[in-house]
Structure formats: C-alpha cells, structure tokens
C-alpha cells in the first residue's frame, strides 16, 4: 500500500534555533520513515511580509536547507523543495482563489493579529490576505493526508479544509481534506527565561558549536535568590532547570532535589547541561559542516526535490483543471 502523504513548510526568514529543532524538525525527521513526506521552503510566503527587502532571501533559503539537513532530514527519505520551483502551486492558488470568499480570509485570526503586530509596514496587500490560501494550495497540491504543524497553524488548516470542501462540492471530489498532525510542544525558554526567539536575541541557534552552547548556558538565568551553594534553590524559576527537564529528563528529579536541599550547585548544574546539549548538537554540527562545504550538493537536492514535487503537483492541477472544465 502507498504510504500516506505528509506536507509541511517553513519560511526562509533566517537561522533556526534549538526551539524550532525540538518543536518541529525532530518531529519531521521521525516522520520521514513512516510517511511520504514533502517539505517546502516557502519563499513565496516569505514575500507576503518581506517583499520590500529580499536581499537575504537566497542565503536564507540555503541556510534553511542546511538547518534541515543538519537535523537529519535525508534527501533519500523525503522530498525537500523550494516552493517557487513548483509553479503548479501558483496555478492552484489562482484557481482556488476563484471560489474562496474574501470573508473567509479576513476572519482567519492570524490575519488581524499580524496586521497589528507588523503595524507601520505596508502589508495591506492582496498577497498577505492570501497567505492561508497559498498555504492551502501548498497542501492540497499533494493531496496530503496530514500536515505536521504547531497549534498556531490550526486556523490555516481549517481554511484549507473549507476550501477543499467547497471545491469538491462545486466540481466533484478531487481534493481530500487534510488533517493537522499537532506537534507536541516542549516549551524551551530562551537563555533569559522568556520565550526563545531570534528577535529577543535570547536564542541558541541550531548552528551553535560546542563553544557557543557553553557560552549560552553560562548566560542562563538561575534562581536569583540563590547566592551560595548552601542556599536552598527554587528550580521552578530557573532556566537551567527548564532545559534539564527537556534534555536530562531521566535525572531532572535528582537535580531538583539537590538544588532544593542546597547540595547541588549551579556551576555543576550548568556544566552538566552544557555537556548534555553539546552531546545532542554534536551530530548536527558534523552534518552541517558536510553540507556547508558542498553548495553543489544543495543544488542537487533542491533540483531532485523540485522534479519529484512537480510530478505530483502537475497531476493534481491537471485533475483540477479538468474538474473545472477549463481544459478541453
Ligand atoms: N504558515 C506556515 C508557518 O508559518 C508555513 C507554511 C507554508 C506551511 N505553507 C505550509 C506549513 C504548508 C504547513 C503546510 O509555519
Ligand atoms: Fe538552577 Fe541548577 Fe542552580 Fe538549581 S542548581 S538554581 S536548578 S542552576
């Protein structure tokens, strides 16, 4: 039996951090053995908010691909491609736009939120309103059964399903409704205890080498009330502890107890975490070095991904055209 198809994507807007790795990429890496996976670098989506400044786009595309490969996405086991290489997606987007009421797009919650957040930039554009439509085309073009995403993307999935339903009810059953495959969230704080985010400058880049990891762990905020090792600590307010919960889960209990009793010191605690993180990112760094020094391999991966993606995309668009009777 053919494997179920999975589709997901990321915008090429700059380097990924450890939170992105844990939240999304690790999951993708697991999925590539069970499903037929299509992973897109969605450069058209990056244009919806970033159309004015495109000078870093090419570098970001390649950077994202290297982040993916370093995490363990394997071109032999999944299809990685650049969205703008698959023109059929643009055609499907156009055709779907004919049947999609504007109100459906206006009421997607991320739309108004983003308009507010990005106030001052001119994003009252046709393209930005159509962001979720383009995402629907991304997904429906492969007739994907599942879409691994975070909770924030659920409204976009819902719109995708509604558009598919509407298409099928007008023209007959062509586009299956995809389901979200919710990514389990592991809350990874930034080194200052706030949410990890590139824009806060508190992130640990996926590309960090061991020295950078150690330096970042050094910067982490511990329990501010604990001055001497003998002072009883409060692991719940400590960023180092939050990391241990995720990366050293088998001994986090012991760490917390030692901290509360004033027996386990912050210096050792940080050293243990740094060792753990270094062990975890070691294999990533190795793969990164391999791909970073071989730009032609990156080109080959994108070319192969493009060809495979286009083959399926062309089939779906053909079916869609025929169902709409715009092709004799
Ligand atoms: N909107 C998604 C995000 O910001 C990116 C995306 C574009 C996507 N097309 C997609 C995700 C298709 C899943 C499927 O994360
Ligand atoms: Fe945080 Fe560890 Fe220090 Fe406790 S011992 S305050 S958990 S760094």
PDB file of N, CA and C in Angstrom, residues 217-316:
ATOM      1  N   UNK A 217      24.846  28.650  27.845  1.00  0.00           N
ATOM      2  CA  UNK A 217      24.415  28.063  29.119  1.00  0.00           C
ATOM      3  C   UNK A 217      24.942  28.922  30.272  1.00  0.00           C
ATOM      4  N   UNK A 218      26.167  29.412  30.097  1.00  0.00           N
ATOM      5  CA  UNK A 218      26.753  30.297  31.102  1.00  0.00           C
ATOM      6  C   UNK A 218      25.870  31.522  31.340  1.00  0.00           C
ATOM      7  N   UNK A 219      25.237  32.007  30.261  1.00  0.00           N
ATOM      8  CA  UNK A 219      24.411  33.218  30.350  1.00  0.00           C
ATOM      9  C   UNK A 219      23.050  32.974  30.978  1.00  0.00           C
ATOM     10  N   UNK A 220      22.668  31.707  31.137  1.00  0.00           N
ATOM     11  CA  UNK A 220      21.297  31.421  31.595  1.00  0.00           C
ATOM     12  C   UNK A 220      21.038  31.942  32.998  1.00  0.00           C
ATOM     13  N   UNK A 221      19.821  32.430  33.168  1.00  0.00           N
ATOM     14  CA  UNK A 221      19.398  32.972  34.458  1.00  0.00           C
ATOM     15  C   UNK A 221      19.034  31.810  35.387  1.00  0.00           C
ATOM     16  N   UNK A 222      19.673  31.773  36.560  1.00  0.00           N
ATOM     17  CA  UNK A 222      19.334  30.736  37.547  1.00  0.00           C
ATOM     18  C   UNK A 222      18.409  31.358  38.602  1.00  0.00           C
ATOM     19  N   UNK A 223      18.205  30.657  39.684  1.00  0.00           N
ATOM     20  CA  UNK A 223      17.380  31.195  40.770  1.00  0.00           C
ATOM     21  C   UNK A 223      18.084  32.413  41.377  1.00  0.00           C
ATOM     22  N   UNK A 224      17.529  33.604  41.224  1.00  0.00           N
ATOM     23  CA  UNK A 224      18.220  34.810  41.683  1.00  0.00           C
ATOM     24  C   UNK A 224      18.374  34.860  43.208  1.00  0.00           C
ATOM     25  N   UNK A 225      17.543  34.086  43.922  1.00  0.00           N
ATOM     26  CA  UNK A 225      17.609  34.119  45.386  1.00  0.00           C
ATOM     27  C   UNK A 225      18.736  33.231  45.930  1.00  0.00           C
ATOM     28  N   UNK A 226      19.321  32.464  45.020  1.00  0.00           N
ATOM     29  CA  UNK A 226      20.350  31.530  45.471  1.00  0.00           C
ATOM     30  C   UNK A 226      21.722  32.139  45.236  1.00  0.00           C
ATOM     31  N   UNK A 227      22.369  32.517  46.312  1.00  0.00           N
ATOM     32  CA  UNK A 227      23.654  33.183  46.162  1.00  0.00           C
ATOM     33  C   UNK A 227      24.798  32.220  46.439  1.00  0.00           C
ATOM     34  N   UNK A 228      24.673  31.478  47.539  1.00  0.00           N
ATOM     35  CA  UNK A 228      25.672  30.446  47.838  1.00  0.00           C
ATOM     36  C   UNK A 228      25.085  29.077  47.554  1.00  0.00           C
ATOM     37  N   UNK A 229      25.968  28.108  47.342  1.00  0.00           N
ATOM     38  CA  UNK A 229      25.516  26.756  47.027  1.00  0.00           C
ATOM     39  C   UNK A 229      24.613  26.207  48.140  1.00  0.00           C
ATOM     40  N   UNK A 230      24.913  26.568  49.400  1.00  0.00           N
ATOM     41  CA  UNK A 230      24.142  26.026  50.528  1.00  0.00           C
ATOM     42  C   UNK A 230      22.727  26.609  50.600  1.00  0.00           C
ATOM     43  N   UNK A 231      22.490  27.754  49.938  1.00  0.00           N
ATOM     44  CA  UNK A 231      21.132  28.317  49.929  1.00  0.00           C
ATOM     45  C   UNK A 231      20.196  27.350  49.217  1.00  0.00           C
ATOM     46  N   UNK A 232      19.002  27.116  49.790  1.00  0.00           N
ATOM     47  CA  UNK A 232      18.057  26.259  49.079  1.00  0.00           C
ATOM     48  C   UNK A 232      17.590  26.928  47.785  1.00  0.00           C
ATOM     49  N   UNK A 233      17.655  26.196  46.686  1.00  0.00           N
ATOM     50  CA  UNK A 233      17.275  26.778  45.397  1.00  0.00           C
ATOM     51  C   UNK A 233      15.829  26.515  45.038  1.00  0.00           C
ATOM     52  N   UNK A 234      15.345  27.255  44.045  1.00  0.00           N
ATOM     53  CA  UNK A 234      13.977  27.081  43.534  1.00  0.00           C
ATOM     54  C   UNK A 234      14.038  26.732  42.047  1.00  0.00           C
ATOM     55  N   UNK A 235      14.154  25.445  41.756  1.00  0.00           N
ATOM     56  CA  UNK A 235      14.329  25.040  40.349  1.00  0.00           C
ATOM     57  C   UNK A 235      13.217  25.552  39.435  1.00  0.00           C
ATOM     58  N   UNK A 236      12.016  25.735  39.985  1.00  0.00           N
ATOM     59  CA  UNK A 236      10.896  26.139  39.128  1.00  0.00           C
ATOM     60  C   UNK A 236      11.097  27.496  38.467  1.00  0.00           C
ATOM     61  N   UNK A 237      11.901  28.358  39.063  1.00  0.00           N
ATOM     62  CA  UNK A 237      12.107  29.672  38.456  1.00  0.00           C
ATOM     63  C   UNK A 237      13.414  29.728  37.670  1.00  0.00           C
ATOM     64  N   UNK A 238      14.055  28.568  37.529  1.00  0.00           N
ATOM     65  CA  UNK A 238      15.401  28.558  36.946  1.00  0.00           C
ATOM     66  C   UNK A 238      15.395  28.050  35.506  1.00  0.00           C
ATOM     67  N   UNK A 239      16.022  28.814  34.630  1.00  0.00           N
ATOM     68  CA  UNK A 239      16.068  28.463  33.205  1.00  0.00           C
ATOM     69  C   UNK A 239      16.879  27.182  32.964  1.00  0.00           C
ATOM     70  N   UNK A 240      17.953  27.026  33.725  1.00  0.00           N
ATOM     71  CA  UNK A 240      18.790  25.827  33.558  1.00  0.00           C
ATOM     72  C   UNK A 240      17.944  24.588  33.843  1.00  0.00           C
ATOM     73  N   UNK A 241      17.127  24.694  34.868  1.00  0.00           N
ATOM     74  CA  UNK A 241      16.259  23.569  35.219  1.00  0.00           C
ATOM     75  C   UNK A 241      15.245  23.287  34.105  1.00  0.00           C
ATOM     76  N   UNK A 242      14.700  24.351  33.523  1.00  0.00           N
ATOM     77  CA  UNK A 242      13.733  24.161  32.422  1.00  0.00           C
ATOM     78  C   UNK A 242      14.384  23.381  31.284  1.00  0.00           C
ATOM     79  N   UNK A 243      15.636  23.644  31.035  1.00  0.00           N
ATOM     80  CA  UNK A 243      16.358  22.904  29.982  1.00  0.00           C
ATOM     81  C   UNK A 243      16.609  21.459  30.398  1.00  0.00           C
ATOM     82  N   UNK A 244      17.004  21.276  31.679  1.00  0.00           N
ATOM     83  CA  UNK A 244      17.230  19.905  32.142  1.00  0.00           C
ATOM     84  C   UNK A 244      15.962  19.074  31.998  1.00  0.00           C
ATOM     85  N   UNK A 245      14.809  19.697  32.231  1.00  0.00           N
ATOM     86  CA  UNK A 245      13.540  18.963  32.119  1.00  0.00           C
ATOM     87  C   UNK A 245      13.404  18.342  30.739  1.00  0.00           C
ATOM     88  N   UNK A 246      13.899  19.047  29.744  1.00  0.00           N
ATOM     89  CA  UNK A 246      13.751  18.565  28.376  1.00  0.00           C
ATOM     90  C   UNK A 246      14.923  17.676  27.954  1.00  0.00           C
ATOM     91  N   UNK A 247      16.116  18.094  28.345  1.00  0.00           N
ATOM     92  CA  UNK A 247      17.300  17.393  27.824  1.00  0.00           C
ATOM     93  C   UNK A 247      17.866  16.341  28.778  1.00  0.00           C
ATOM     94  N   UNK A 248      17.500  16.396  30.062  1.00  0.00           N
ATOM     95  CA  UNK A 248      18.033  15.419  31.030  1.00  0.00           C
ATOM     96  C   UNK A 248      16.877  14.846  31.825  1.00  0.00           C
ATOM     97  N   UNK A 249      15.801  14.503  31.131  1.00  0.00           N
ATOM     98  CA  UNK A 249      14.558  14.157  31.840  1.00  0.00           C
ATOM     99  C   UNK A 249      14.740  13.007  32.822  1.00  0.00           C
ATOM    100  N   UNK A 250      15.707  12.103  32.535  1.00  0.00           N
ATOM    101  CA  UNK A 250      15.835  10.929  33.399  1.00  0.00           C
ATOM    102  C   UNK A 250      16.449  11.283  34.762  1.00  0.00           C
ATOM    103  N   UNK A 251      17.112  12.424  34.867  1.00  0.00           N
ATOM    104  CA  UNK A 251      17.678  12.757  36.186  1.00  0.00           C
ATOM    105  C   UNK A 251      17.261  14.143  36.678  1.00  0.00           C
ATOM    106  N   UNK A 252      16.186  14.652  36.088  1.00  0.00           N
ATOM    107  CA  UNK A 252      15.771  16.003  36.458  1.00  0.00           C
ATOM    108  C   UNK A 252      15.271  16.052  37.901  1.00  0.00           C
ATOM    109  N   UNK A 253      14.668  14.945  38.329  1.00  0.00           N
ATOM    110  CA  UNK A 253      14.179  14.844  39.706  1.00  0.00           C
ATOM    111  C   UNK A 253      15.335  15.006  40.700  1.00  0.00           C
ATOM    112  N   UNK A 254      16.373  14.247  40.422  1.00  0.00           N
ATOM    113  CA  UNK A 254      17.568  14.265  41.280  1.00  0.00           C
ATOM    114  C   UNK A 254      18.199  15.663  41.313  1.00  0.00           C
ATOM    115  N   UNK A 255      18.236  16.307  40.154  1.00  0.00           N
ATOM    116  CA  UNK A 255      18.810  17.652  40.077  1.00  0.00           C
ATOM    117  C   UNK A 255      17.978  18.616  40.936  1.00  0.00           C
ATOM    118  N   UNK A 256      16.661  18.541  40.771  1.00  0.00           N
ATOM    119  CA  UNK A 256      15.781  19.449  41.512  1.00  0.00           C
ATOM    120  C   UNK A 256      15.924  19.237  43.017  1.00  0.00           C
ATOM    121  N   UNK A 257      15.983  17.980  43.423  1.00  0.00           N
ATOM    122  CA  UNK A 257      16.111  17.708  44.859  1.00  0.00           C
ATOM    123  C   UNK A 257      17.423  18.249  45.414  1.00  0.00           C
ATOM    124  N   UNK A 258      18.509  17.999  44.682  1.00  0.00           N
ATOM    125  CA  UNK A 258      19.815  18.501  45.107  1.00  0.00           C
ATOM    126  C   UNK A 258      19.819  20.016  45.205  1.00  0.00           C
ATOM    127  N   UNK A 259      19.119  20.650  44.299  1.00  0.00           N
ATOM    128  CA  UNK A 259      19.046  22.114  44.271  1.00  0.00           C
ATOM    129  C   UNK A 259      18.270  22.627  45.481  1.00  0.00           C
ATOM    130  N   UNK A 260      17.115  22.018  45.720  1.00  0.00           N
ATOM    131  CA  UNK A 260      16.258  22.449  46.840  1.00  0.00           C
ATOM    132  C   UNK A 260      16.985  22.274  48.172  1.00  0.00           C
ATOM    133  N   UNK A 261      17.733  21.187  48.273  1.00  0.00           N
ATOM    134  CA  UNK A 261      18.458  20.912  49.531  1.00  0.00           C
ATOM    135  C   UNK A 261      19.727  21.741  49.676  1.00  0.00           C
ATOM    136  N   UNK A 262      20.097  22.431  48.656  1.00  0.00           N
ATOM    137  CA  UNK A 262      21.326  23.197  48.726  1.00  0.00           C
ATOM    138  C   UNK A 262      22.559  22.320  48.602  1.00  0.00           C
ATOM    139  N   UNK A 263      22.380  21.140  48.030  1.00  0.00           N
ATOM    140  CA  UNK A 263      23.511  20.210  47.910  1.00  0.00           C
ATOM    141  C   UNK A 263      24.147  20.252  46.524  1.00  0.00           C
ATOM    142  N   UNK A 264      23.371  20.627  45.538  1.00  0.00           N
ATOM    143  CA  UNK A 264      23.841  20.613  44.151  1.00  0.00           C
ATOM    144  C   UNK A 264      24.013  22.060  43.687  1.00  0.00           C
ATOM    145  N   UNK A 265      25.210  22.409  43.248  1.00  0.00           N
ATOM    146  CA  UNK A 265      25.493  23.814  42.945  1.00  0.00           C
ATOM    147  C   UNK A 265      25.210  24.184  41.501  1.00  0.00           C
ATOM    148  N   UNK A 266      25.021  25.482  41.287  1.00  0.00           N
ATOM    149  CA  UNK A 266      24.674  25.976  39.947  1.00  0.00           C
ATOM    150  C   UNK A 266      25.809  25.767  38.942  1.00  0.00           C
ATOM    151  N   UNK A 267      27.048  25.842  39.419  1.00  0.00           N
ATOM    152  CA  UNK A 267      28.170  25.689  38.495  1.00  0.00           C
ATOM    153  C   UNK A 267      28.154  24.293  37.890  1.00  0.00           C
ATOM    154  N   UNK A 268      27.987  23.298  38.778  1.00  0.00           N
ATOM    155  CA  UNK A 268      27.928  21.913  38.303  1.00  0.00           C
ATOM    156  C   UNK A 268      26.687  21.683  37.431  1.00  0.00           C
ATOM    157  N   UNK A 269      25.598  22.273  37.872  1.00  0.00           N
ATOM    158  CA  UNK A 269      24.326  22.098  37.182  1.00  0.00           C
ATOM    159  C   UNK A 269      24.433  22.603  35.739  1.00  0.00           C
ATOM    160  N   UNK A 270      25.074  23.766  35.596  1.00  0.00           N
ATOM    161  CA  UNK A 270      25.258  24.332  34.261  1.00  0.00           C
ATOM    162  C   UNK A 270      26.226  23.492  33.438  1.00  0.00           C
ATOM    163  N   UNK A 271      27.282  23.012  34.109  1.00  0.00           N
ATOM    164  CA  UNK A 271      28.249  22.215  33.374  1.00  0.00           C
ATOM    165  C   UNK A 271      27.576  20.945  32.831  1.00  0.00           C
ATOM    166  N   UNK A 272      26.752  20.324  33.671  1.00  0.00           N
ATOM    167  CA  UNK A 272      26.051  19.107  33.229  1.00  0.00           C
ATOM    168  C   UNK A 272      25.148  19.400  32.034  1.00  0.00           C
ATOM    169  N   UNK A 273      24.460  20.531  32.094  1.00  0.00           N
ATOM    170  CA  UNK A 273      23.558  20.864  30.990  1.00  0.00           C
ATOM    171  C   UNK A 273      24.350  21.115  29.709  1.00  0.00           C
ATOM    172  N   UNK A 274      25.447  21.869  29.850  1.00  0.00           N
ATOM    173  CA  UNK A 274      26.262  22.166  28.670  1.00  0.00           C
ATOM    174  C   UNK A 274      26.775  20.880  28.041  1.00  0.00           C
ATOM    175  N   UNK A 275      27.202  19.920  28.886  1.00  0.00           N
ATOM    176  CA  UNK A 275      27.670  18.625  28.358  1.00  0.00           C
ATOM    177  C   UNK A 275      26.546  17.942  27.590  1.00  0.00           C
ATOM    178  N   UNK A 276      25.383  17.974  28.188  1.00  0.00           N
ATOM    179  CA  UNK A 276      24.241  17.301  27.582  1.00  0.00           C
ATOM    180  C   UNK A 276      23.891  17.926  26.227  1.00  0.00           C
ATOM    181  N   UNK A 277      23.833  19.257  26.200  1.00  0.00           N
ATOM    182  CA  UNK A 277      23.493  19.946  24.946  1.00  0.00           C
ATOM    183  C   UNK A 277      24.567  19.711  23.887  1.00  0.00           C
ATOM    184  N   UNK A 278      25.813  19.772  24.331  1.00  0.00           N
ATOM    185  CA  UNK A 278      26.915  19.569  23.388  1.00  0.00           C
ATOM    186  C   UNK A 278      26.806  18.183  22.748  1.00  0.00           C
ATOM    187  N   UNK A 279      26.471  17.176  23.560  1.00  0.00           N
ATOM    188  CA  UNK A 279      26.303  15.821  23.033  1.00  0.00           C
ATOM    189  C   UNK A 279      25.163  15.761  22.029  1.00  0.00           C
ATOM    190  N   UNK A 280      24.157  16.531  22.309  1.00  0.00           N
ATOM    191  CA  UNK A 280      22.969  16.493  21.458  1.00  0.00           C
ATOM    192  C   UNK A 280      23.201  17.190  20.113  1.00  0.00           C
ATOM    193  N   UNK A 281      23.952  18.301  20.118  1.00  0.00           N
ATOM    194  CA  UNK A 281      24.138  19.023  18.860  1.00  0.00           C
ATOM    195  C   UNK A 281      25.368  18.560  18.072  1.00  0.00           C
ATOM    196  N   UNK A 282      26.191  17.721  18.693  1.00  0.00           N
ATOM    197  CA  UNK A 282      27.398  17.239  18.013  1.00  0.00           C
ATOM    198  C   UNK A 282      27.123  16.681  16.624  1.00  0.00           C
ATOM    199  N   UNK A 283      26.217  15.712  16.518  1.00  0.00           N
ATOM    200  CA  UNK A 283      25.916  15.114  15.205  1.00  0.00           C
ATOM    201  C   UNK A 283      25.368  16.137  14.221  1.00  0.00           C
ATOM    202  N   UNK A 284      24.630  17.132  14.731  1.00  0.00           N
ATOM    203  CA  UNK A 284      24.096  18.169  13.850  1.00  0.00           C
ATOM    204  C   UNK A 284      25.241  18.972  13.238  1.00  0.00           C
ATOM    205  N   UNK A 285      26.197  19.327  14.089  1.00  0.00           N
ATOM    206  CA  UNK A 285      27.317  20.144  13.635  1.00  0.00           C
ATOM    207  C   UNK A 285      28.123  19.410  12.573  1.00  0.00           C
ATOM    208  N   UNK A 286      28.255  18.121  12.751  1.00  0.00           N
ATOM    209  CA  UNK A 286      29.012  17.320  11.794  1.00  0.00           C
ATOM    210  C   UNK A 286      28.343  17.334  10.413  1.00  0.00           C
ATOM    211  N   UNK A 287      27.041  17.098  10.410  1.00  0.00           N
ATOM    212  CA  UNK A 287      26.328  17.124   9.124  1.00  0.00           C
ATOM    213  C   UNK A 287      26.357  18.514   8.517  1.00  0.00           C
ATOM    214  N   UNK A 288      26.248  19.528   9.392  1.00  0.00           N
ATOM    215  CA  UNK A 288      26.273  20.903   8.888  1.00  0.00           C
ATOM    216  C   UNK A 288      27.580  21.180   8.144  1.00  0.00           C
ATOM    217  N   UNK A 289      28.676  20.786   8.753  1.00  0.00           N
ATOM    218  CA  UNK A 289      29.977  21.024   8.117  1.00  0.00           C
ATOM    219  C   UNK A 289      30.027  20.364   6.743  1.00  0.00           C
ATOM    220  N   UNK A 290      29.495  19.167   6.672  1.00  0.00           N
ATOM    221  CA  UNK A 290      29.500  18.440   5.400  1.00  0.00           C
ATOM    222  C   UNK A 290      28.760  19.247   4.322  1.00  0.00           C
ATOM    223  N   UNK A 291      27.552  19.677   4.623  1.00  0.00           N
ATOM    224  CA  UNK A 291      26.740  20.335   3.591  1.00  0.00           C
ATOM    225  C   UNK A 291      27.198  21.766   3.317  1.00  0.00           C
ATOM    226  N   UNK A 292      27.686  22.436   4.354  1.00  0.00           N
ATOM    227  CA  UNK A 292      28.097  23.829   4.143  1.00  0.00           C
ATOM    228  C   UNK A 292      29.255  23.938   3.170  1.00  0.00           C
ATOM    229  N   UNK A 293      30.071  22.893   3.108  1.00  0.00           N
ATOM    230  CA  UNK A 293      31.215  22.971   2.202  1.00  0.00           C
ATOM    231  C   UNK A 293      30.882  22.379   0.829  1.00  0.00           C
ATOM    232  N   UNK A 294      29.622  22.029   0.610  1.00  0.00           N
ATOM    233  CA  UNK A 294      29.250  21.426  -0.684  1.00  0.00           C
ATOM    234  C   UNK A 294      28.004  22.068  -1.280  1.00  0.00           C
ATOM    235  N   UNK A 295      28.143  23.309  -1.736  1.00  0.00           N
ATOM    236  CA  UNK A 295      26.970  24.022  -2.284  1.00  0.00           C
ATOM    237  C   UNK A 295      26.337  23.276  -3.451  1.00  0.00           C
ATOM    238  N   UNK A 296      27.156  22.528  -4.212  1.00  0.00           N
ATOM    239  CA  UNK A 296      26.589  21.827  -5.373  1.00  0.00           C
ATOM    240  C   UNK A 296      25.667  20.692  -4.929  1.00  0.00           C
ATOM    241  N   UNK A 297      25.935  20.135  -3.750  1.00  0.00           N
ATOM    242  CA  UNK A 297      25.051  19.088  -3.230  1.00  0.00           C
ATOM    243  C   UNK A 297      23.695  19.696  -2.871  1.00  0.00           C
ATOM    244  N   UNK A 298      23.720  20.913  -2.326  1.00  0.00           N
ATOM    245  CA  UNK A 298      22.452  21.592  -2.003  1.00  0.00           C
ATOM    246  C   UNK A 298      21.643  21.826  -3.277  1.00  0.00           C
ATOM    247  N   UNK A 299      22.341  22.259  -4.338  1.00  0.00           N
ATOM    248  CA  UNK A 299      21.649  22.472  -5.620  1.00  0.00           C
ATOM    249  C   UNK A 299      21.001  21.179  -6.099  1.00  0.00           C
ATOM    250  N   UNK A 300      21.750  20.085  -5.997  1.00  0.00           N
ATOM    251  CA  UNK A 300      21.226  18.792  -6.456  1.00  0.00           C
ATOM    252  C   UNK A 300      19.997  18.377  -5.658  1.00  0.00           C
ATOM    253  N   UNK A 301      20.053  18.604  -4.357  1.00  0.00           N
ATOM    254  CA  UNK A 301      18.922  18.205  -3.503  1.00  0.00           C
ATOM    255  C   UNK A 301      17.670  18.993  -3.903  1.00  0.00           C
ATOM    256  N   UNK A 302      17.849  20.302  -4.122  1.00  0.00           N
ATOM    257  CA  UNK A 302      16.685  21.119  -4.494  1.00  0.00           C
ATOM    258  C   UNK A 302      16.172  20.755  -5.888  1.00  0.00           C
ATOM    259  N   UNK A 303      17.078  20.411  -6.782  1.00  0.00           N
ATOM    260  CA  UNK A 303      16.648  20.050  -8.142  1.00  0.00           C
ATOM    261  C   UNK A 303      15.871  18.733  -8.127  1.00  0.00           C
ATOM    262  N   UNK A 304      16.374  17.770  -7.367  1.00  0.00           N
ATOM    263  CA  UNK A 304      15.676  16.484  -7.285  1.00  0.00           C
ATOM    264  C   UNK A 304      14.330  16.660  -6.599  1.00  0.00           C
ATOM    265  N   UNK A 305      14.300  17.470  -5.550  1.00  0.00           N
ATOM    266  CA  UNK A 305      13.045  17.729  -4.832  1.00  0.00           C
ATOM    267  C   UNK A 305      12.033  18.402  -5.745  1.00  0.00           C
ATOM    268  N   UNK A 306      12.514  19.368  -6.513  1.00  0.00           N
ATOM    269  CA  UNK A 306      11.641  20.078  -7.452  1.00  0.00           C
ATOM    270  C   UNK A 306      11.011  19.101  -8.450  1.00  0.00           C
ATOM    271  N   UNK A 307      11.833  18.228  -9.024  1.00  0.00           N
ATOM    272  CA  UNK A 307      11.315  17.304 -10.038  1.00  0.00           C
ATOM    273  C   UNK A 307      10.264  16.373  -9.454  1.00  0.00           C
ATOM    274  N   UNK A 308      10.528  15.869  -8.265  1.00  0.00           N
ATOM    275  CA  UNK A 308       9.580  14.938  -7.657  1.00  0.00           C
ATOM    276  C   UNK A 308       8.288  15.679  -7.284  1.00  0.00           C
ATOM    277  N   UNK A 309       8.446  16.859  -6.695  1.00  0.00           N
ATOM    278  CA  UNK A 309       7.266  17.628  -6.281  1.00  0.00           C
ATOM    279  C   UNK A 309       6.422  18.002  -7.498  1.00  0.00           C
ATOM    280  N   UNK A 310       7.074  18.402  -8.573  1.00  0.00           N
ATOM    281  CA  UNK A 310       6.329  18.848  -9.767  1.00  0.00           C
ATOM    282  C   UNK A 310       5.550  17.716 -10.409  1.00  0.00           C
ATOM    283  N   UNK A 311       6.103  16.533 -10.325  1.00  0.00           N
ATOM    284  CA  UNK A 311       5.422  15.389 -10.927  1.00  0.00           C
ATOM    285  C   UNK A 311       4.031  15.228 -10.299  1.00  0.00           C
ATOM    286  N   UNK A 312       3.970  15.244  -8.982  1.00  0.00           N
ATOM    287  CA  UNK A 312       2.680  15.086  -8.294  1.00  0.00           C
ATOM    288  C   UNK A 312       1.823  16.331  -8.470  1.00  0.00           C
ATOM    289  N   UNK A 313       2.470  17.484  -8.384  1.00  0.00           N
ATOM    290  CA  UNK A 313       1.732  18.747  -8.467  1.00  0.00           C
ATOM    291  C   UNK A 313       1.048  18.868  -9.825  1.00  0.00           C
ATOM    292  N   UNK A 314       1.747  18.464 -10.878  1.00  0.00           N
ATOM    293  CA  UNK A 314       1.189  18.557 -12.232  1.00  0.00           C
ATOM    294  C   UNK A 314      -0.040  17.663 -12.363  1.00  0.00           C
ATOM    295  N   UNK A 315       0.034  16.488 -11.745  1.00  0.00           N
ATOM    296  CA  UNK A 315      -1.110  15.572 -11.795  1.00  0.00           C
ATOM    297  C   UNK A 315      -2.342  16.187 -11.151  1.00  0.00           C
ATOM    298  N   UNK A 316      -2.148  16.770  -9.978  1.00  0.00           N
ATOM    299  CA  UNK A 316      -3.303  17.345  -9.269  1.00  0.00           C
ATOM    300  C   UNK A 316      -3.882  18.517 -10.052  1.00  0.00           C
TER     301      UNK A 316
END
